[in-house]
PDB file of C-alpha atoms in Angstrom:
ATOM      1  CA  UNK A  18      -0.082   0.035  -0.015  1.00 74.00           C
ATOM      2  CA  UNK A  19       2.892   2.364   0.829  1.00 84.00           C
ATOM      3  CA  UNK A  20       4.489   1.795  -2.565  1.00 87.00           C
ATOM      4  CA  UNK A  21       0.977   2.513  -4.206  1.00 89.00           C
ATOM      5  CA  UNK A  22       0.675   5.806  -2.377  1.00 92.00           C
ATOM      6  CA  UNK A  23       4.325   6.787  -3.483  1.00 91.00           C
ATOM      7  CA  UNK A  24       3.273   5.991  -7.049  1.00 90.00           C
ATOM      8  CA  UNK A  25       0.157   7.983  -6.713  1.00 93.00           C
ATOM      9  CA  UNK A  26       2.147  11.147  -5.495  1.00 93.00           C
ATOM     10  CA  UNK A  27       4.979  10.559  -8.069  1.00 90.00           C
ATOM     11  CA  UNK A  28       2.734  10.068 -10.948  1.00 90.00           C
ATOM     12  CA  UNK A  29       0.218  12.811 -10.230  1.00 93.00           C
ATOM     13  CA  UNK A  30       3.192  15.370  -9.798  1.00 91.00           C
ATOM     14  CA  UNK A  31       4.699  14.321 -13.105  1.00 88.00           C
ATOM     15  CA  UNK A  32       1.434  14.317 -15.091  1.00 90.00           C
ATOM     16  CA  UNK A  33       0.248  17.663 -13.475  1.00 91.00           C
ATOM     17  CA  UNK A  34       3.743  19.228 -14.609  1.00 88.00           C
ATOM     18  CA  UNK A  35       3.486  17.991 -18.179  1.00 87.00           C
ATOM     19  CA  UNK A  36      -0.104  19.374 -18.482  1.00 89.00           C
ATOM     20  CA  UNK A  37       0.779  22.710 -16.878  1.00 87.00           C
ATOM     21  CA  UNK A  38       3.847  23.186 -18.906  1.00 85.00           C
ATOM     22  CA  UNK A  39       1.937  22.376 -22.264  1.00 83.00           C
ATOM     23  CA  UNK A  40      -0.624  24.785 -21.222  1.00 82.00           C
ATOM     24  CA  UNK A  41       1.479  27.699 -20.259  1.00 82.00           C
ATOM     25  CA  UNK A  42       4.358  27.462 -22.725  1.00 78.00           C
ATOM     26  CA  UNK A  43       3.443  28.538 -26.420  1.00 70.00           C
ATOM     27  CA  UNK A  44       6.455  26.772 -27.879  1.00 69.00           C
ATOM     28  CA  UNK A  45       5.088  23.461 -26.720  1.00 70.00           C
ATOM     29  CA  UNK A  46       1.645  23.877 -28.149  1.00 68.00           C
ATOM     30  CA  UNK A  47       2.556  21.729 -31.211  1.00 71.00           C
ATOM     31  CA  UNK A  48       0.860  18.811 -32.667  1.00 70.00           C
ATOM     32  CA  UNK A  49       3.203  16.180 -31.449  1.00 71.00           C
ATOM     33  CA  UNK A  50       2.719  17.357 -27.808  1.00 81.00           C
ATOM     34  CA  UNK A  51      -1.128  16.878 -28.086  1.00 87.00           C
ATOM     35  CA  UNK A  52      -0.614  13.229 -27.616  1.00 87.00           C
ATOM     36  CA  UNK A  53       1.709  13.726 -24.759  1.00 86.00           C
ATOM     37  CA  UNK A  54      -0.566  15.988 -22.948  1.00 89.00           C
ATOM     38  CA  UNK A  55      -3.547  13.614 -23.748  1.00 92.00           C
ATOM     39  CA  UNK A  56      -1.548  10.656 -22.465  1.00 91.00           C
ATOM     40  CA  UNK A  57      -0.573  12.630 -19.209  1.00 91.00           C
ATOM     41  CA  UNK A  58      -4.282  13.514 -18.755  1.00 94.00           C
ATOM     42  CA  UNK A  59      -5.352   9.889 -19.091  1.00 94.00           C
ATOM     43  CA  UNK A  60      -2.542   8.778 -16.635  1.00 93.00           C
ATOM     44  CA  UNK A  61      -3.436  11.467 -14.159  1.00 94.00           C
ATOM     45  CA  UNK A  62      -7.000  10.365 -14.151  1.00 95.00           C
ATOM     46  CA  UNK A  63      -5.964   6.825 -13.382  1.00 94.00           C
ATOM     47  CA  UNK A  64      -3.503   8.041 -10.602  1.00 93.00           C
ATOM     48  CA  UNK A  65      -6.244  10.089  -8.864  1.00 94.00           C
ATOM     49  CA  UNK A  66      -9.378   8.003  -9.415  1.00 93.00           C
ATOM     50  CA  UNK A  67      -8.217   4.371  -9.514  1.00 93.00           C
ATOM     51  CA  UNK A  68      -4.911   3.918  -7.658  1.00 93.00           C
ATOM     52  CA  UNK A  69      -6.272   5.224  -4.275  1.00 94.00           C
ATOM     53  CA  UNK A  70      -8.694   2.241  -4.196  1.00 93.00           C
ATOM     54  CA  UNK A  71      -5.780  -0.142  -4.912  1.00 91.00           C
ATOM     55  CA  UNK A  72      -3.855   1.343  -1.872  1.00 91.00           C
ATOM     56  CA  UNK A  73      -6.968   0.959   0.374  1.00 93.00           C
ATOM     57  CA  UNK A  74      -7.648  -2.727  -0.803  1.00 90.00           C
ATOM     58  CA  UNK A  75      -4.037  -3.559  -0.425  1.00 86.00           C
ATOM     59  CA  UNK A  76      -3.870  -2.193   2.964  1.00 88.00           C
ATOM     60  CA  UNK A  77      -7.064  -3.751   4.310  1.00 90.00           C
ATOM     61  CA  UNK A  78      -7.092  -6.916   2.163  1.00 88.00           C
ATOM     62  CA  UNK A  79     -10.699  -6.459   1.406  1.00 90.00           C
ATOM     63  CA  UNK A  80     -12.984  -4.311  -0.587  1.00 92.00           C
ATOM     64  CA  UNK A  81     -14.693  -1.779   1.759  1.00 93.00           C
ATOM     65  CA  UNK A  82     -17.060  -0.212  -0.645  1.00 92.00           C
ATOM     66  CA  UNK A  83     -20.148  -1.207  -2.706  1.00 92.00           C
ATOM     67  CA  UNK A  84     -20.563  -3.894  -5.139  1.00 90.00           C
ATOM     68  CA  UNK A  85     -21.566  -1.207  -7.843  1.00 90.00           C
ATOM     69  CA  UNK A  86     -18.378   0.740  -7.219  1.00 93.00           C
ATOM     70  CA  UNK A  87     -16.220  -2.544  -7.318  1.00 92.00           C
ATOM     71  CA  UNK A  88     -17.674  -3.049 -10.893  1.00 91.00           C
ATOM     72  CA  UNK A  89     -17.197   0.550 -11.902  1.00 92.00           C
ATOM     73  CA  UNK A  90     -13.621   0.455 -10.580  1.00 92.00           C
ATOM     74  CA  UNK A  91     -12.649  -2.538 -12.639  1.00 91.00           C
ATOM     75  CA  UNK A  92     -14.145  -1.508 -15.730  1.00 92.00           C
ATOM     76  CA  UNK A  93     -13.239   2.185 -15.607  1.00 94.00           C
ATOM     77  CA  UNK A  94      -9.539   1.253 -14.594  1.00 92.00           C
ATOM     78  CA  UNK A  95      -9.402  -1.241 -17.712  1.00 92.00           C
ATOM     79  CA  UNK A  96     -10.595   1.706 -19.860  1.00 95.00           C
ATOM     80  CA  UNK A  97      -7.873   4.140 -18.627  1.00 94.00           C
ATOM     81  CA  UNK A  98      -5.138   1.464 -18.873  1.00 91.00           C
ATOM     82  CA  UNK A  99      -6.186   0.571 -22.467  1.00 92.00           C
ATOM     83  CA  UNK A 100      -6.221   4.071 -23.186  1.00 94.00           C
ATOM     84  CA  UNK A 101      -2.781   4.804 -21.971  1.00 91.00           C
ATOM     85  CA  UNK A 102      -1.260   2.026 -23.766  1.00 90.00           C
ATOM     86  CA  UNK A 103      -3.004   2.853 -27.068  1.00 93.00           C
ATOM     87  CA  UNK A 104      -1.884   6.528 -26.523  1.00 92.00           C
ATOM     88  CA  UNK A 105       1.715   5.170 -26.417  1.00 90.00           C
ATOM     89  CA  UNK A 106       1.032   3.401 -29.759  1.00 92.00           C
ATOM     90  CA  UNK A 107      -0.162   6.646 -31.220  1.00 91.00           C
ATOM     91  CA  UNK A 108       2.922   8.373 -30.221  1.00 88.00           C
ATOM     92  CA  UNK A 109       5.048   5.679 -31.877  1.00 90.00           C
ATOM     93  CA  UNK A 110       2.979   6.195 -35.155  1.00 91.00           C
ATOM     94  CA  UNK A 111       3.507   9.822 -34.980  1.00 89.00           C
ATOM     95  CA  UNK A 112       7.283   9.448 -34.471  1.00 87.00           C
ATOM     96  CA  UNK A 113       7.186   7.037 -37.467  1.00 90.00           C
ATOM     97  CA  UNK A 114       5.893   9.687 -39.748  1.00 90.00           C
ATOM     98  CA  UNK A 115       7.974  12.336 -38.318  1.00 86.00           C
ATOM     99  CA  UNK A 116      11.184  10.353 -38.992  1.00 86.00           C
ATOM    100  CA  UNK A 117      10.445   8.068 -41.973  1.00 88.00           C
ATOM    101  CA  UNK A 118       7.885   9.998 -43.953  1.00 88.00           C
ATOM    102  CA  UNK A 119       8.622  13.575 -43.026  1.00 85.00           C
ATOM    103  CA  UNK A 120       7.154  14.894 -46.293  1.00 87.00           C
ATOM    104  CA  UNK A 121       3.681  13.912 -45.405  1.00 89.00           C
ATOM    105  CA  UNK A 122       4.028  14.521 -41.705  1.00 86.00           C
ATOM    106  CA  UNK A 123       2.438  18.082 -41.786  1.00 86.00           C
ATOM    107  CA  UNK A 124      -0.727  16.394 -43.352  1.00 87.00           C
ATOM    108  CA  UNK A 125      -1.098  13.726 -40.874  1.00 85.00           C
ATOM    109  CA  UNK A 126      -0.198  16.005 -37.917  1.00 84.00           C
ATOM    110  CA  UNK A 127      -3.125  18.551 -38.341  1.00 88.00           C
ATOM    111  CA  UNK A 128      -4.780  19.232 -34.958  1.00 86.00           C
ATOM    112  CA  UNK A 129      -8.081  17.818 -36.217  1.00 89.00           C
ATOM    113  CA  UNK A 130      -6.666  14.575 -37.172  1.00 91.00           C
ATOM    114  CA  UNK A 131      -4.756  14.269 -33.940  1.00 91.00           C
ATOM    115  CA  UNK A 132      -7.897  14.904 -31.950  1.00 92.00           C
ATOM    116  CA  UNK A 133      -9.794  12.414 -34.200  1.00 94.00           C
ATOM    117  CA  UNK A 134      -7.289   9.832 -33.272  1.00 94.00           C
ATOM    118  CA  UNK A 135      -7.509  10.450 -29.622  1.00 95.00           C
ATOM    119  CA  UNK A 136     -11.297  10.215 -29.869  1.00 96.00           C
ATOM    120  CA  UNK A 137     -11.002   6.871 -31.583  1.00 95.00           C
ATOM    121  CA  UNK A 138      -8.441   5.581 -28.782  1.00 95.00           C
ATOM    122  CA  UNK A 139     -11.046   6.313 -26.283  1.00 96.00           C
ATOM    123  CA  UNK A 140     -13.971   4.743 -28.322  1.00 96.00           C
ATOM    124  CA  UNK A 141     -11.796   1.604 -28.731  1.00 94.00           C
ATOM    125  CA  UNK A 142     -11.047   1.245 -25.016  1.00 95.00           C
ATOM    126  CA  UNK A 143     -14.740   1.893 -23.872  1.00 94.00           C
ATOM    127  CA  UNK A 144     -15.995  -0.572 -26.770  1.00 93.00           C
ATOM    128  CA  UNK A 145     -13.728  -3.212 -25.458  1.00 90.00           C
ATOM    129  CA  UNK A 146     -15.034  -3.237 -22.032  1.00 90.00           C
ATOM    130  CA  UNK A 147     -18.718  -2.916 -22.887  1.00 90.00           C
ATOM    131  CA  UNK A 148     -19.333  -6.609 -23.392  1.00 85.00           C
ATOM    132  CA  UNK A 149     -18.236  -7.398 -19.990  1.00 82.00           C
ATOM    133  CA  UNK A 150     -19.968  -4.282 -18.392  1.00 83.00           C
ATOM    134  CA  UNK A 151     -23.359  -5.522 -19.686  1.00 81.00           C
ATOM    135  CA  UNK A 152     -22.645  -9.040 -18.501  1.00 74.00           C
ATOM    136  CA  UNK A 153     -21.462 -10.783 -21.475  1.00 77.00           C
ATOM    137  CA  UNK A 154     -19.050 -13.708 -20.356  1.00 74.00           C
ATOM    138  CA  UNK A 155     -17.592 -11.381 -17.538  1.00 78.00           C
ATOM    139  CA  UNK A 156     -17.780 -11.737 -13.862  1.00 82.00           C
ATOM    140  CA  UNK A 157     -16.092  -9.001 -11.721  1.00 85.00           C
ATOM    141  CA  UNK A 158     -15.545  -9.120  -7.940  1.00 86.00           C
ATOM    142  CA  UNK A 159     -12.954  -8.499  -5.376  1.00 88.00           C
ATOM    143  CA  UNK A 160     -10.041 -11.071  -5.554  1.00 84.00           C
ATOM    144  CA  UNK A 161      -7.716 -11.571  -2.666  1.00 81.00           C
ATOM    145  CA  UNK A 162      -5.067 -12.900  -4.787  1.00 78.00           C
ATOM    146  CA  UNK A 163      -4.533  -9.527  -6.405  1.00 80.00           C
ATOM    147  CA  UNK A 164      -6.176  -7.470  -3.718  1.00 82.00           C
ATOM    148  CA  UNK A 165      -8.569  -5.600  -5.902  1.00 86.00           C
ATOM    149  CA  UNK A 166     -11.806  -5.786  -7.965  1.00 88.00           C
ATOM    150  CA  UNK A 167     -11.169  -7.353 -11.160  1.00 85.00           C
ATOM    151  CA  UNK A 168     -12.142  -9.828 -13.739  1.00 83.00           C
ATOM    152  CA  UNK A 169     -12.665 -13.331 -12.539  1.00 80.00           C
ATOM    153  CA  UNK A 170     -10.541 -15.345 -15.015  1.00 76.00           C
ATOM    154  CA  UNK A 171     -12.377 -18.511 -15.034  1.00 73.00           C
ATOM    155  CA  UNK A 172     -15.717 -16.772 -15.826  1.00 79.00           C
ATOM    156  CA  UNK A 173     -14.584 -13.854 -18.038  1.00 78.00           C
ATOM    157  CA  UNK A 174     -12.218 -15.598 -20.657  1.00 79.00           C
ATOM    158  CA  UNK A 175     -14.071 -13.999 -23.691  1.00 83.00           C
ATOM    159  CA  UNK A 176     -14.193 -10.533 -22.302  1.00 84.00           C
ATOM    160  CA  UNK A 177     -10.522 -10.758 -21.222  1.00 82.00           C
ATOM    161  CA  UNK A 178      -9.469 -11.878 -24.658  1.00 84.00           C
ATOM    162  CA  UNK A 179     -11.078  -8.866 -26.117  1.00 87.00           C
ATOM    163  CA  UNK A 180      -9.402  -6.493 -23.485  1.00 88.00           C
ATOM    164  CA  UNK A 181      -6.036  -8.092 -23.906  1.00 86.00           C
ATOM    165  CA  UNK A 182      -5.995  -8.059 -27.592  1.00 88.00           C
ATOM    166  CA  UNK A 183      -7.037  -4.389 -28.050  1.00 89.00           C
ATOM    167  CA  UNK A 184      -5.132  -3.172 -24.907  1.00 87.00           C
ATOM    168  CA  UNK A 185      -1.850  -4.929 -25.187  1.00 85.00           C
ATOM    169  CA  UNK A 186      -1.401  -7.003 -28.329  1.00 87.00           C
ATOM    170  CA  UNK A 187      -2.454  -4.129 -30.683  1.00 91.00           C
ATOM    171  CA  UNK A 188      -0.217  -1.354 -29.078  1.00 90.00           C
ATOM    172  CA  UNK A 189       2.585  -3.705 -28.654  1.00 87.00           C
ATOM    173  CA  UNK A 190       2.529  -4.649 -32.267  1.00 91.00           C
ATOM    174  CA  UNK A 191       2.332  -0.962 -33.380  1.00 92.00           C
ATOM    175  CA  UNK A 192       5.194   0.158 -30.890  1.00 89.00           C
ATOM    176  CA  UNK A 193       7.577  -2.810 -32.053  1.00 89.00           C
ATOM    177  CA  UNK A 194       6.925  -2.042 -35.811  1.00 93.00           C
ATOM    178  CA  UNK A 195       7.073   1.793 -35.718  1.00 91.00           C
ATOM    179  CA  UNK A 196      10.300   1.912 -33.608  1.00 87.00           C
ATOM    180  CA  UNK A 197      11.893  -0.860 -35.560  1.00 88.00           C
ATOM    181  CA  UNK A 198      11.275   1.105 -38.645  1.00 90.00           C
ATOM    182  CA  UNK A 199      12.559   4.290 -37.095  1.00 87.00           C
ATOM    183  CA  UNK A 200      15.718   2.349 -35.996  1.00 84.00           C
ATOM    184  CA  UNK A 201      16.236   1.064 -39.594  1.00 86.00           C
ATOM    185  CA  UNK A 202      15.855   4.585 -41.027  1.00 82.00           C
ATOM    186  CA  UNK A 203      18.427   5.956 -38.278  1.00 77.00           C
ATOM    187  CA  UNK A 204      20.948   3.388 -39.412  1.00 73.00           C
ATOM    188  CA  UNK A 205      20.400   4.422 -43.112  1.00 65.00           C
ATOM    189  CA  UNK A 206      20.869   7.983 -41.979  1.00 59.00           C
ATOM    190  CA  UNK A 207      24.326   7.174 -40.302  1.00 55.00           C
ATOM    191  CA  UNK A 208      25.627   5.691 -43.514  1.00 52.00           C
ATOM    192  CA  UNK A 209      24.759   8.841 -45.372  1.00 53.00           C
ATOM    193  CA  UNK A 210      26.609  10.885 -42.525  1.00 50.00           C
ATOM    194  CA  UNK A 211      29.714   8.632 -43.482  1.00 51.00           C
ATOM    195  CA  UNK A 212      29.197   9.688 -47.032  1.00 49.00           C
ATOM    196  CA  UNK A 213      29.305  13.360 -46.099  1.00 49.00           C
ATOM    197  CA  UNK A 214      32.757  12.904 -44.443  1.00 50.00           C
ATOM    198  CA  UNK A 215      34.116  11.829 -47.616  1.00 50.00           C
ATOM    199  CA  UNK A 216      33.284  14.260 -50.199  1.00 48.00           C
ATOM    200  CA  UNK A 217      34.661  12.196 -53.082  1.00 46.00           C
ATOM    201  CA  UNK A 218      32.171   9.392 -52.255  1.00 46.00           C
ATOM    202  CA  UNK A 219      29.086  11.873 -52.324  1.00 43.00           C
ATOM    203  CA  UNK A 220      27.414  14.441 -54.265  1.00 45.00           C
ATOM    204  CA  UNK A 221      28.486  17.951 -53.236  1.00 43.00           C
ATOM    205  CA  UNK A 222      25.889  20.215 -51.579  1.00 43.00           C
ATOM    206  CA  UNK A 223      26.072  23.500 -49.613  1.00 45.00           C
ATOM    207  CA  UNK A 224      26.522  22.559 -45.913  1.00 47.00           C
ATOM    208  CA  UNK A 225      25.424  26.237 -44.750  1.00 45.00           C
ATOM    209  CA  UNK A 226      21.750  25.296 -45.745  1.00 46.00           C
ATOM    210  CA  UNK A 227      21.564  22.462 -43.364  1.00 49.00           C
ATOM    211  CA  UNK A 228      22.836  21.785 -40.022  1.00 48.00           C
ATOM    212  CA  UNK A 229      26.288  20.569 -39.582  1.00 53.00           C
ATOM    213  CA  UNK A 230      26.573  16.724 -39.265  1.00 49.00           C
ATOM    214  CA  UNK A 231      27.641  16.811 -35.687  1.00 54.00           C
ATOM    215  CA  UNK A 232      24.473  18.507 -34.740  1.00 52.00           C
ATOM    216  CA  UNK A 233      22.403  15.939 -36.713  1.00 50.00           C
ATOM    217  CA  UNK A 234      24.291  13.309 -35.118  1.00 53.00           C
ATOM    218  CA  UNK A 235      23.868  14.494 -31.648  1.00 55.00           C
ATOM    219  CA  UNK A 236      20.003  14.993 -32.372  1.00 54.00           C
ATOM    220  CA  UNK A 237      19.795  11.651 -33.653  1.00 56.00           C
ATOM    221  CA  UNK A 238      21.609  10.022 -30.923  1.00 61.00           C
ATOM    222  CA  UNK A 239      19.312  11.819 -28.438  1.00 61.00           C
ATOM    223  CA  UNK A 240      16.235  10.718 -30.204  1.00 62.00           C
ATOM    224  CA  UNK A 241      17.392   7.171 -30.371  1.00 67.00           C
ATOM    225  CA  UNK A 242      18.119   7.206 -26.760  1.00 72.00           C
ATOM    226  CA  UNK A 243      14.516   8.336 -25.934  1.00 73.00           C
ATOM    227  CA  UNK A 244      13.366   5.467 -28.293  1.00 71.00           C
ATOM    228  CA  UNK A 245      15.292   2.991 -26.329  1.00 75.00           C
ATOM    229  CA  UNK A 246      13.842   4.260 -23.012  1.00 79.00           C
ATOM    230  CA  UNK A 247      10.536   4.193 -24.164  1.00 76.00           C
ATOM    231  CA  UNK A 248      10.752   0.662 -25.764  1.00 75.00           C
ATOM    232  CA  UNK A 249      12.338  -0.818 -22.485  1.00 81.00           C
ATOM    233  CA  UNK A 250      10.012   1.013 -20.316  1.00 82.00           C
ATOM    234  CA  UNK A 251       6.932  -0.361 -22.314  1.00 78.00           C
ATOM    235  CA  UNK A 252       8.429  -3.839 -22.003  1.00 79.00           C
ATOM    236  CA  UNK A 253       9.028  -3.751 -18.260  1.00 82.00           C
ATOM    237  CA  UNK A 254       5.921  -2.244 -17.332  1.00 84.00           C
ATOM    238  CA  UNK A 255       3.329  -3.985 -19.608  1.00 79.00           C
ATOM    239  CA  UNK A 256       4.954  -7.421 -20.501  1.00 80.00           C
ATOM    240  CA  UNK A 257       5.484  -9.000 -17.067  1.00 83.00           C
ATOM    241  CA  UNK A 258       1.778  -8.528 -16.028  1.00 80.00           C
ATOM    242  CA  UNK A 259       0.458  -9.662 -19.541  1.00 77.00           C
ATOM    243  CA  UNK A 260       2.710 -12.821 -19.343  1.00 80.00           C
ATOM    244  CA  UNK A 261       1.457 -13.725 -15.839  1.00 81.00           C
ATOM    245  CA  UNK A 262      -2.244 -13.348 -16.893  1.00 73.00           C
ATOM    246  CA  UNK A 263      -1.565 -15.461 -20.032  1.00 71.00           C
ATOM    247  CA  UNK A 264       0.229 -18.161 -18.195  1.00 73.00           C
ATOM    248  CA  UNK A 265      -1.953 -18.496 -15.270  1.00 72.00           C
ATOM    249  CA  UNK A 266      -5.389 -19.361 -16.814  1.00 68.00           C
ATOM    250  CA  UNK A 267      -6.706 -20.960 -13.559  1.00 70.00           C
ATOM    251  CA  UNK A 268      -5.303 -18.291 -11.269  1.00 67.00           C
ATOM    252  CA  UNK A 269      -3.327 -20.614  -9.247  1.00 72.00           C
ATOM    253  CA  UNK A 270       0.041 -18.509  -9.188  1.00 76.00           C
ATOM    254  CA  UNK A 271       1.215 -17.181  -5.804  1.00 77.00           C
ATOM    255  CA  UNK A 272      -0.210 -13.717  -4.753  1.00 78.00           C
ATOM    256  CA  UNK A 273       3.231 -12.229  -4.674  1.00 82.00           C
ATOM    257  CA  UNK A 274       3.597 -12.626  -8.526  1.00 83.00           C
ATOM    258  CA  UNK A 275       0.433 -10.867  -9.198  1.00 82.00           C
ATOM    259  CA  UNK A 276       1.249  -8.093  -6.717  1.00 82.00           C
ATOM    260  CA  UNK A 277       4.859  -7.460  -8.019  1.00 84.00           C
ATOM    261  CA  UNK A 278       3.800  -7.377 -11.644  1.00 84.00           C
ATOM    262  CA  UNK A 279       0.900  -5.084 -10.935  1.00 84.00           C
ATOM    263  CA  UNK A 280       3.212  -2.690  -9.380  1.00 85.00           C
ATOM    264  CA  UNK A 281       5.353  -2.712 -12.548  1.00 85.00           C
ATOM    265  CA  UNK A 282       2.143  -2.291 -14.609  1.00 83.00           C
ATOM    266  CA  UNK A 283       0.853   0.534 -12.671  1.00 84.00           C
ATOM    267  CA  UNK A 284       4.375   2.200 -12.737  1.00 85.00           C
ATOM    268  CA  UNK A 285       3.681   2.865 -16.336  1.00 82.00           C
ATOM    269  CA  UNK A 286       1.392   5.701 -15.595  1.00 82.00           C
ATOM    270  CA  UNK A 287       3.883   7.261 -13.162  1.00 85.00           C
ATOM    271  CA  UNK A 288       6.895   7.062 -15.688  1.00 84.00           C
ATOM    272  CA  UNK A 289       5.373   8.075 -18.862  1.00 81.00           C
ATOM    273  CA  UNK A 290       5.262  11.875 -18.086  1.00 80.00           C
ATOM    274  CA  UNK A 291       8.949  11.661 -17.176  1.00 80.00           C
ATOM    275  CA  UNK A 292      10.018   9.771 -20.204  1.00 80.00           C
ATOM    276  CA  UNK A 293       7.828  11.670 -22.728  1.00 71.00           C
ATOM    277  CA  UNK A 294       8.132  15.188 -20.888  1.00 67.00           C
ATOM    278  CA  UNK A 295      11.196  15.362 -19.059  1.00 65.00           C
ATOM    279  CA  UNK A 296      13.550  13.718 -21.363  1.00 69.00           C
ATOM    280  CA  UNK A 297      12.302  16.238 -24.000  1.00 69.00           C
ATOM    281  CA  UNK A 298      14.794  19.164 -24.041  1.00 67.00           C
ATOM    282  CA  UNK A 299      11.909  21.639 -24.652  1.00 67.00           C
ATOM    283  CA  UNK A 300       9.983  20.383 -21.647  1.00 67.00           C
ATOM    284  CA  UNK A 301      13.198  20.539 -19.330  1.00 64.00           C
ATOM    285  CA  UNK A 302      13.650  24.144 -20.415  1.00 66.00           C
ATOM    286  CA  UNK A 303      10.120  24.955 -19.678  1.00 61.00           C
ATOM    287  CA  UNK A 304      10.264  23.448 -16.135  1.00 60.00           C
TER     288      UNK A 304
END
């Protein structure tokens, strides 16, 4: 319970900072930061509306509130978690177009298109839990094994399959593909930089019109560093909990496994603002 409270404070502070900085700094009101601000708003909502109930049930080892609130807590928490992971996929797609298809990036990054994508993410997240919310192959109750209200695995397989597919498999696939293609593009750019160092092997051009190779190289290194951190963070926060849930179909694993992987899982909502915001130089300068 103490760790969950620390996460609530840490995550809420980070997400609030990102939202405040984006709102107050005109230089950060760019299309790309729309996704980061929306992700922070989603994670902040999770921090303040869902995680306090986790802390309470962890401490008391029981659900002290109504059955209706138990169901709402489980379904709404699922919506927010799915929405967060799908936002990460949207950011990956956005970076893919920015790096790999820069010529068409201005068209796909118009504010109306970005808002439409965010709305679609919310609709997908809500639609994925509706079958369970109306009672289709889903039973929700407090489970002592994980100390919170959640789907009962043995009676909710179909609903959980939908949630898992749309909330983890789909965003994971998008993140892996997009950052993989960005990595390949970066390797190709490094080869071009090597040609620049040997003018006899490359076409001459006016270097004054473009940034110096050292500047490009430093920018690219920083971008790839952020991508690696995002990728590792995504794996460590989402993958362990998902593997546990897939492997333990009968719910027979020890409670400690669920508790530890859940903490990693929830840590994602606390780390996102620091990864996407504070690692960004513009955000750091604004802070």
